[in-house]
PDB file of C-alpha atoms in Angstrom:
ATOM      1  CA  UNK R 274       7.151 -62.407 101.149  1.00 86.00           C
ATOM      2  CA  UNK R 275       9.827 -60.014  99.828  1.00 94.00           C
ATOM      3  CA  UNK R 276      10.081 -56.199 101.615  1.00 97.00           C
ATOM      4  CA  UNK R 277      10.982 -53.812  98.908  1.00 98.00           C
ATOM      5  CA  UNK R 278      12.211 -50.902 101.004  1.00 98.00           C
ATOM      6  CA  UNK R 279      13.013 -46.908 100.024  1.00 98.00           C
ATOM      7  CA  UNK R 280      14.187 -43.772 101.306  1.00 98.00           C
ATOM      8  CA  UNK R 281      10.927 -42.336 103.429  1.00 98.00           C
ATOM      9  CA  UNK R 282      12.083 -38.650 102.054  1.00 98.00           C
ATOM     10  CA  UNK R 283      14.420 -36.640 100.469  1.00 98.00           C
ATOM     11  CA  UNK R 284      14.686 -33.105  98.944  1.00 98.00           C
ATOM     12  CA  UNK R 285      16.189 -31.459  96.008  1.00 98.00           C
ATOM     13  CA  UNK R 286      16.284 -28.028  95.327  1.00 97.00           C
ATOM     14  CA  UNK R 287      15.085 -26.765  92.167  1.00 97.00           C
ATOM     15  CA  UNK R 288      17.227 -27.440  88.877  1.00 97.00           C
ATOM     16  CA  UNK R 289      18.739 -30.008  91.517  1.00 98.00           C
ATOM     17  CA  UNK R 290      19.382 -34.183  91.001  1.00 98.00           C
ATOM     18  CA  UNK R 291      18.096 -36.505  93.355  1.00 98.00           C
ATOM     19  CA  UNK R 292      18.197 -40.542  92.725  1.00 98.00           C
ATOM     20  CA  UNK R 293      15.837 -42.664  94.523  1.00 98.00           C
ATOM     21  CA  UNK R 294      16.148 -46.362  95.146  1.00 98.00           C
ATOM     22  CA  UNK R 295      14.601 -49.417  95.874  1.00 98.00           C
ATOM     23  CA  UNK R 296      16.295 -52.869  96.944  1.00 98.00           C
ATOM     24  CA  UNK R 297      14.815 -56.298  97.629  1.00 98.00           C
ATOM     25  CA  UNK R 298      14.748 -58.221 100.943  1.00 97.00           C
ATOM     26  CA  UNK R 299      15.733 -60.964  98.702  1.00 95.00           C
ATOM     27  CA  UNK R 300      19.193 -59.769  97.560  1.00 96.00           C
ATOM     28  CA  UNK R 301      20.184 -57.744  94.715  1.00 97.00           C
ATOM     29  CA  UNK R 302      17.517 -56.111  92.225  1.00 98.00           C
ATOM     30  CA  UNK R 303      17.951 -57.497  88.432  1.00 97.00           C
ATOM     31  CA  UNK R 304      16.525 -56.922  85.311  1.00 96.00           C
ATOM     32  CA  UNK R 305      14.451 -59.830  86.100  1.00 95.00           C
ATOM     33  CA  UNK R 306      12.228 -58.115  88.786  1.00 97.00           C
ATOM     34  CA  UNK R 307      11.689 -55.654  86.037  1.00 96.00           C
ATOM     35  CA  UNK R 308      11.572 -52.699  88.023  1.00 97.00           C
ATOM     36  CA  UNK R 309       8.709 -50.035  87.713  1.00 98.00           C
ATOM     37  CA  UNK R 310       8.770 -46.474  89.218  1.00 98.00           C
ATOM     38  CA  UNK R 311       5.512 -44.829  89.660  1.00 98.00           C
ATOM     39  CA  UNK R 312       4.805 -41.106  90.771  1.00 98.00           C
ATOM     40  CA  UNK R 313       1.489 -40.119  92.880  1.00 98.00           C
ATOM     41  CA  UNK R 314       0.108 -36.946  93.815  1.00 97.00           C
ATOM     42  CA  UNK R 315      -2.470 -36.474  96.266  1.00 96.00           C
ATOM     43  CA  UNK R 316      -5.955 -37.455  95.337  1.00 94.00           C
ATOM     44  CA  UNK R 317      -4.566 -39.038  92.614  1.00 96.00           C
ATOM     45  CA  UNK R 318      -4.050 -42.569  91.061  1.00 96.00           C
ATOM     46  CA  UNK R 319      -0.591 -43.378  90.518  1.00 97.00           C
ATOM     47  CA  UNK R 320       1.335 -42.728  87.298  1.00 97.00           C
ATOM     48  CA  UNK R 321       3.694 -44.824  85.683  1.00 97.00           C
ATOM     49  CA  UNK R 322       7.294 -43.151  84.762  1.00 97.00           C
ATOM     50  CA  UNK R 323       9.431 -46.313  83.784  1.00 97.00           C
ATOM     51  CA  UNK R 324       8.852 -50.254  83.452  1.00 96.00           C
ATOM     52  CA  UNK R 325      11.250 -52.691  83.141  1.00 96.00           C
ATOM     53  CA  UNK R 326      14.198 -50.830  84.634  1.00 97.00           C
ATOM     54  CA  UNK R 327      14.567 -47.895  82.622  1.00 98.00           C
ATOM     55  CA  UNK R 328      11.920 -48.393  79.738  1.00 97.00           C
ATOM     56  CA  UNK R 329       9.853 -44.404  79.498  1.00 96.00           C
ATOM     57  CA  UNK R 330       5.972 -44.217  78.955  1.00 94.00           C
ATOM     58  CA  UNK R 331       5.002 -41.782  76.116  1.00 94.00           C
ATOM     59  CA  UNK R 332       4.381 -39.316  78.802  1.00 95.00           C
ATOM     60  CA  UNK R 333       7.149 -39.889  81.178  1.00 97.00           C
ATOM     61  CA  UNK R 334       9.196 -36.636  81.316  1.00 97.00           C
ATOM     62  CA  UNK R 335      12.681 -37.074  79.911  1.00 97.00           C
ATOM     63  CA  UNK R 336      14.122 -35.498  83.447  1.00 98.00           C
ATOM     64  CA  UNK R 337      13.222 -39.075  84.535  1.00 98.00           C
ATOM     65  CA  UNK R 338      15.536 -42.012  84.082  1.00 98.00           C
ATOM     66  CA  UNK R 339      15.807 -45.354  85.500  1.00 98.00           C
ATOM     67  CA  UNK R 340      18.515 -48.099  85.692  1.00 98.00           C
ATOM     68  CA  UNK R 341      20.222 -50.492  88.457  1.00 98.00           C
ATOM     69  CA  UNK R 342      23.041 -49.382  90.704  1.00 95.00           C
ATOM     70  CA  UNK R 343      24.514 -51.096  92.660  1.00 95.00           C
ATOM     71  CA  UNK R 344      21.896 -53.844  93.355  1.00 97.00           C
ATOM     72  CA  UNK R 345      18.800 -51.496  94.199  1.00 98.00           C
ATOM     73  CA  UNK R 346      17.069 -49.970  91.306  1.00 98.00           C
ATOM     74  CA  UNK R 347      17.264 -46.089  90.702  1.00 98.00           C
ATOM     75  CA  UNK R 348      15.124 -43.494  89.785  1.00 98.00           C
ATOM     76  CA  UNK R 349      17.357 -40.225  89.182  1.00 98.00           C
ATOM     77  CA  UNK R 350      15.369 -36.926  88.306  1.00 98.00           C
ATOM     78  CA  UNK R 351      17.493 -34.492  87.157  1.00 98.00           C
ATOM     79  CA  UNK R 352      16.770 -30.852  86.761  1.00 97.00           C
ATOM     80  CA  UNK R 353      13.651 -31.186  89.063  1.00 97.00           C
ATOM     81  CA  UNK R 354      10.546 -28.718  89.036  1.00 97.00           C
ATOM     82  CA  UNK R 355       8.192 -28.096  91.260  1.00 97.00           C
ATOM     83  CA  UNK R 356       5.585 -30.255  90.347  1.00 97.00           C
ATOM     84  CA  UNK R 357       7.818 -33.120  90.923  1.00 98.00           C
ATOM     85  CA  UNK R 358       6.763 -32.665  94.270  1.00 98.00           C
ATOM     86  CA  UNK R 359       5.103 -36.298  95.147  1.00 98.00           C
ATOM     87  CA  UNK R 360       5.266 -39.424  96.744  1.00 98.00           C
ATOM     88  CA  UNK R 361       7.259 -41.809  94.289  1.00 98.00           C
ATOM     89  CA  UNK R 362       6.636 -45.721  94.823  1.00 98.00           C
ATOM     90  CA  UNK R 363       8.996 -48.521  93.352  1.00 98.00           C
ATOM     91  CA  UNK R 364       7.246 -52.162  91.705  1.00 98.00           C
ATOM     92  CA  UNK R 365       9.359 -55.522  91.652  1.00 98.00           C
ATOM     93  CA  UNK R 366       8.265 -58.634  90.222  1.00 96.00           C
ATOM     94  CA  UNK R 367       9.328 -62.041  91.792  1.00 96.00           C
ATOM     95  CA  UNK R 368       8.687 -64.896  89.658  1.00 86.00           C
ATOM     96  CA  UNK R 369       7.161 -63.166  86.599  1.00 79.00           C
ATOM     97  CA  UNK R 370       4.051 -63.408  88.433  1.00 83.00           C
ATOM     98  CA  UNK R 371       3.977 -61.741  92.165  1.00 94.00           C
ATOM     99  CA  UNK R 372       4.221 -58.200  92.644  1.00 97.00           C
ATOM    100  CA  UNK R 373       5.819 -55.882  95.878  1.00 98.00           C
ATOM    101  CA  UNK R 374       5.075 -52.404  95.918  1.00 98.00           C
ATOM    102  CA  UNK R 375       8.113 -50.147  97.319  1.00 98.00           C
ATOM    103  CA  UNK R 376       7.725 -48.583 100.913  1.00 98.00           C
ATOM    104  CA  UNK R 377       7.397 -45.172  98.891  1.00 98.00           C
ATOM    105  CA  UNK R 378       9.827 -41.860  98.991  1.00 98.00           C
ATOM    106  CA  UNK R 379       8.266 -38.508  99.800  1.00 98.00           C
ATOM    107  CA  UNK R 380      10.205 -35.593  97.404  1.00 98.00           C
ATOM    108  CA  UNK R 381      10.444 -32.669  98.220  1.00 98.00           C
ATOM    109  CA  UNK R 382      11.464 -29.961  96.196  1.00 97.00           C
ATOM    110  CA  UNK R 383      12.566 -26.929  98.239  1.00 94.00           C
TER     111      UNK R 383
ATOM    112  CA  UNK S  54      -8.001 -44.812  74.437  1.00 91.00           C
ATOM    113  CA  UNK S  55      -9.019 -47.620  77.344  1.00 94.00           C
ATOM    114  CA  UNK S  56     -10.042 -46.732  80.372  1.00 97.00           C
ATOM    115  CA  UNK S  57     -10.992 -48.139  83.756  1.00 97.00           C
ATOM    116  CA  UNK S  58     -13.658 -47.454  86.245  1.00 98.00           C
ATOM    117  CA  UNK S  59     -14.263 -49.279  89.514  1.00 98.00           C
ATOM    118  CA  UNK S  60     -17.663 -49.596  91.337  1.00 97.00           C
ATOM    119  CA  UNK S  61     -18.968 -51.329  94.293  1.00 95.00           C
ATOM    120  CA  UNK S  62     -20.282 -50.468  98.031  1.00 96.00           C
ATOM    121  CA  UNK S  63     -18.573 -47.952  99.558  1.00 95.00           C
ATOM    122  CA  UNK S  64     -18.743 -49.159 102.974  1.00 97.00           C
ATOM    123  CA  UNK S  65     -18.266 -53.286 103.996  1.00 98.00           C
ATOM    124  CA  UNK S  66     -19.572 -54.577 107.435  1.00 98.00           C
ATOM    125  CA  UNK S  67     -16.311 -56.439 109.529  1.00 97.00           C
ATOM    126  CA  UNK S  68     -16.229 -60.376 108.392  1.00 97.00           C
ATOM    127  CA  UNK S  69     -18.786 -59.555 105.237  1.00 98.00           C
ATOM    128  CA  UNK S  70     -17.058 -59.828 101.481  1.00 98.00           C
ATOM    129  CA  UNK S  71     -15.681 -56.411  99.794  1.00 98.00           C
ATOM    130  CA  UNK S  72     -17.190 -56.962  96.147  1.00 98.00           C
ATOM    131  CA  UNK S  73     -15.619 -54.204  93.295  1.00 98.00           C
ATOM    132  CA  UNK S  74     -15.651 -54.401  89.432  1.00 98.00           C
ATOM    133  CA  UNK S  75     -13.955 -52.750  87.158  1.00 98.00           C
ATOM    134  CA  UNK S  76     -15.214 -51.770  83.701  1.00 98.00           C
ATOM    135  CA  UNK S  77     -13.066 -51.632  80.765  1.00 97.00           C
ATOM    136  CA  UNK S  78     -13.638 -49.525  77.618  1.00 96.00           C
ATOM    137  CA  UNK S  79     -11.564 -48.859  74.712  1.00 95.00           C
ATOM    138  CA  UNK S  80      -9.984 -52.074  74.426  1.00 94.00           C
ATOM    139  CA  UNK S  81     -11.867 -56.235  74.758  1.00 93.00           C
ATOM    140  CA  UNK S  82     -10.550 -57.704  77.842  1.00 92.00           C
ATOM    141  CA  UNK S  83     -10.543 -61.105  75.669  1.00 88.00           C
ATOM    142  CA  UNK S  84      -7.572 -59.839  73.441  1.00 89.00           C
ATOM    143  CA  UNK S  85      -5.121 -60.257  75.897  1.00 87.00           C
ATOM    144  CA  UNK S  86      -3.530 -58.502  78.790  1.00 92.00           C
ATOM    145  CA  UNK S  87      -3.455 -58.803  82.853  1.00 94.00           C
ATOM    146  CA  UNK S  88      -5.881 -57.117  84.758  1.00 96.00           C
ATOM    147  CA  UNK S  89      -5.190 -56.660  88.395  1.00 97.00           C
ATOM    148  CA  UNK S  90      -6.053 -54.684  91.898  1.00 98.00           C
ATOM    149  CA  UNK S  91      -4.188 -52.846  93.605  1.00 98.00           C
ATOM    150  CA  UNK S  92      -5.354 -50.907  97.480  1.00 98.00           C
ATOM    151  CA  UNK S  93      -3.896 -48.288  99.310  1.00 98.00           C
ATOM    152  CA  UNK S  94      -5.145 -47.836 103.162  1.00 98.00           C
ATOM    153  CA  UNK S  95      -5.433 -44.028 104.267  1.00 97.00           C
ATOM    154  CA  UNK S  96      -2.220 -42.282 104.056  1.00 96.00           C
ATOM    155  CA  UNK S  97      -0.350 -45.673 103.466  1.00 97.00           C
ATOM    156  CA  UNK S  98       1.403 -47.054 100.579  1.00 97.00           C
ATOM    157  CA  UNK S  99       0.436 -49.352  97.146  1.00 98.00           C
ATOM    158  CA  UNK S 100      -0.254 -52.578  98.078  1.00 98.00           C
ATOM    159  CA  UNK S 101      -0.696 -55.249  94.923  1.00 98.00           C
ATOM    160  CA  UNK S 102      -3.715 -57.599  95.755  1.00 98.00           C
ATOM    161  CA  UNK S 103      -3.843 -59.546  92.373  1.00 97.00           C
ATOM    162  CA  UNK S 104      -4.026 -60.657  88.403  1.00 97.00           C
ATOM    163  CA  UNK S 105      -6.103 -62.160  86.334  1.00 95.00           C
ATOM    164  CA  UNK S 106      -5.052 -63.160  82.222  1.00 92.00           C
ATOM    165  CA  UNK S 107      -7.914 -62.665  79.983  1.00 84.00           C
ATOM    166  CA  UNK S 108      -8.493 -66.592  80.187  1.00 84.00           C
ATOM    167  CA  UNK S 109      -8.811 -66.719  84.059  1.00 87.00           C
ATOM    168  CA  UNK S 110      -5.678 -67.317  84.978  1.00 93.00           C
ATOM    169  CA  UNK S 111      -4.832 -65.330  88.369  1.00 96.00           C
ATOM    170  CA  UNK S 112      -1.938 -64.874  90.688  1.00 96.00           C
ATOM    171  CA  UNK S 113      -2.568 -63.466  94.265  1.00 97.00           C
ATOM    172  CA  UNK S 114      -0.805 -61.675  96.670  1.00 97.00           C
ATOM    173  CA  UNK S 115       0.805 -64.273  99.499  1.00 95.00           C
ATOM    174  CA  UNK S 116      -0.699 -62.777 102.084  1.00 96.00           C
ATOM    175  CA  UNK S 117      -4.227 -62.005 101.035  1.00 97.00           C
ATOM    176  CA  UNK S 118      -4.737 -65.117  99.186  1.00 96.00           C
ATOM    177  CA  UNK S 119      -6.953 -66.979 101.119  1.00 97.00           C
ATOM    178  CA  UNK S 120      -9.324 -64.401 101.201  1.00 98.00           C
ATOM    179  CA  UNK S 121      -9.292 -63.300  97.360  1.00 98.00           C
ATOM    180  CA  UNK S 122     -10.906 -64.124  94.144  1.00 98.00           C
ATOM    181  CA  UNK S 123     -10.638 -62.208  91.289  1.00 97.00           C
ATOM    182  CA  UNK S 124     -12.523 -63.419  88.129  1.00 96.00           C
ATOM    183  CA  UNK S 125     -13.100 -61.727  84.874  1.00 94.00           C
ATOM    184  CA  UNK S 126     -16.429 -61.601  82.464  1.00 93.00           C
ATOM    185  CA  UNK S 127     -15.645 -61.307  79.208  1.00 90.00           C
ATOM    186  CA  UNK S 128     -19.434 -60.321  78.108  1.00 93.00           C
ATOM    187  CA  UNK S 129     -19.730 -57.606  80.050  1.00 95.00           C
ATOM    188  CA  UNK S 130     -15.866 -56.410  79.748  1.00 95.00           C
ATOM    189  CA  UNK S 131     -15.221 -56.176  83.469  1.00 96.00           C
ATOM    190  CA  UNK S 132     -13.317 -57.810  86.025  1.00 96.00           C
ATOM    191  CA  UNK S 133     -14.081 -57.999  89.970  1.00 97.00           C
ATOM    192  CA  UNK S 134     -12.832 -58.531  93.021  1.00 98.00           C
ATOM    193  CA  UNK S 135     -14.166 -60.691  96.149  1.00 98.00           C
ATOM    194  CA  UNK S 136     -12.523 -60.125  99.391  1.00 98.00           C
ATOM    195  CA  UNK S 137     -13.849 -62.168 102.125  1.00 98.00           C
ATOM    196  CA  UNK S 138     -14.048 -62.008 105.876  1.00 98.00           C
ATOM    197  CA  UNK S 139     -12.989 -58.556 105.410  1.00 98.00           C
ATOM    198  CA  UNK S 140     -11.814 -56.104 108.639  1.00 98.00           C
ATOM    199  CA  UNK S 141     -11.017 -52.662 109.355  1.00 97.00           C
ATOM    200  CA  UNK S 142      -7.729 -53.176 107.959  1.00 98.00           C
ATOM    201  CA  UNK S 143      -8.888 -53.871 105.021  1.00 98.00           C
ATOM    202  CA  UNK S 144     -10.003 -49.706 104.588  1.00 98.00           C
ATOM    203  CA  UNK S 145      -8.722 -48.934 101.777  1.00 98.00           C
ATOM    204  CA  UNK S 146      -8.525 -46.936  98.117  1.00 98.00           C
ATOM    205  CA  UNK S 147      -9.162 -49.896  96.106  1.00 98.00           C
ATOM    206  CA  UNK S 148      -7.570 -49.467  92.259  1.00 98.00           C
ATOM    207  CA  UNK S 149      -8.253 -51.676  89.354  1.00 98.00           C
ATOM    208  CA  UNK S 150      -4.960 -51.594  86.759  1.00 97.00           C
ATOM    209  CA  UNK S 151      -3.573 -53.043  83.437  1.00 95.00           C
ATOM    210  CA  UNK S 152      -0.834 -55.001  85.167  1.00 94.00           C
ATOM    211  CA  UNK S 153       1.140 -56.041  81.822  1.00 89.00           C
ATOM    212  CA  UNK S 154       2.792 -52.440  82.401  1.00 89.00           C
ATOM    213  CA  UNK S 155       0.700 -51.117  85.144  1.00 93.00           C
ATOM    214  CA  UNK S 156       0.326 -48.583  82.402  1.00 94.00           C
ATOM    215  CA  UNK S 157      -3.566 -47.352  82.836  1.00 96.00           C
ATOM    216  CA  UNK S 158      -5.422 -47.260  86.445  1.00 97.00           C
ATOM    217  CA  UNK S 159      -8.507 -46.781  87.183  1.00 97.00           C
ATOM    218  CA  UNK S 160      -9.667 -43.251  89.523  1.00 97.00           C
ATOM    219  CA  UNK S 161      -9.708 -45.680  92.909  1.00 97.00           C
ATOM    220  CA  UNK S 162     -12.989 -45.874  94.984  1.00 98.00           C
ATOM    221  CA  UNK S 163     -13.059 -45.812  98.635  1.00 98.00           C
ATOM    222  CA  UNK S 164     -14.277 -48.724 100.674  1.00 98.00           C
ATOM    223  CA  UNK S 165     -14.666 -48.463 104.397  1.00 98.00           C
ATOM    224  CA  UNK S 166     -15.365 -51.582 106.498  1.00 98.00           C
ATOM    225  CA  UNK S 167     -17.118 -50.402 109.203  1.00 96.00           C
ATOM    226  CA  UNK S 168     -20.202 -51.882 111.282  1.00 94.00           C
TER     227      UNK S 168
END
């Protein structure tokens, strides 16, 4: 089974940029693992921000935007506020079918 | 607006079966979409357990597979979860999820296995 692996933590300051990513075990990321980013406070069920690499929910906050770079997929928050403060998880999909949850990044915003 | 709710035992007895449903309101489970579960062990990540299609079809995580069955009832407009011969490592928040776009989630509900 495919290891999805992320940063464990990183910090941006606020008004700051940070970009998270996520790469396969497998090789590159693609469109075709149709990425997902999810944020989670704690207590709380996770949240969707993106699907499909860079595809925004209704109530995904437009400081969020995701896309591939160089064979991981990115999650880059730019102008970050405090109550971006959470643990963000990355989704691939291997075969249209199987799922592999991200090892998760910890943001801080400090 | 749909919305999920899990319910089941809270705490499992080592090598008995975790059982968990998950209601659905707002929208018929036999229109369409997947419906999965997903856990999350005590200060641990996201960990996808499985899907089911409206029409039974499922796909199961690799490494839980032999010990999972998820199955949906279209009467009662719930899906569930059976995990067998269960452990301590199996402690977990235990979410139920619309897994075409992992879009709406359920609140989670602890289960402990624990003698």
């Amino acid at each position: 089974q495919a290891v999805v692996t992320q940063e464990p933590s990183l910090t941006v300051s606020p008004g700051g940029t940070v970009t998270l990513t996520c790469g396969s075990s497998t090789g590159a990321v693609t469109s075709g693992h149709y990425p997902y980013w999810f944020q989670q406070k704690p207590g709380q069920a996770p949240r969707t921000l993106i699907y499909d690499t860079s595809n925004k929910h209704s109530w995904t906050p437009a400081r969020f935007s995701g896309s591939l770079l160089g064979g991981k997929a990115a999650l880059t928050l730019s102008g970050a506020q405090p109550e971006d403060e959470a643990e963000y998880y990355c989704l691939l999909s291997y075969s249209g079918a199987l799922y592999v949850f991200g090892t998760g990044t910890k943001v801080t915003v400090l | 607006q749909v919305q999920l709710q899990e319910s089941g035992p809270g705490l499992v007895k080592p090598s008995e079966t975790l059982s968990l449903t998950c209601a659905v309101s707002g929208y018929s489970i036999s229109s369409g979409y997947y419906w999965g579960w997903i856990r999350q062990p005590p200060g641990k990540g996201l960990e996808w357990i499985g899907s089911i299609y409206h029409s039974g079809s499922t796909y199961y995580n690799p490494s839980l597979k032999s010990r999972v069955t998820i199955s949906v009832d279209t009467s009662k407009n719930q899906f569930s979860l059976k995990l067998s011969s269960v452990t301590a490592a199996d402690t977990a928040v235990y979410y139920c999820a619309r897994t075409d776009a992992f879009d709406i989630w359920g609140q989670g509900t602890m289960v402990t296995v624990s003698s």
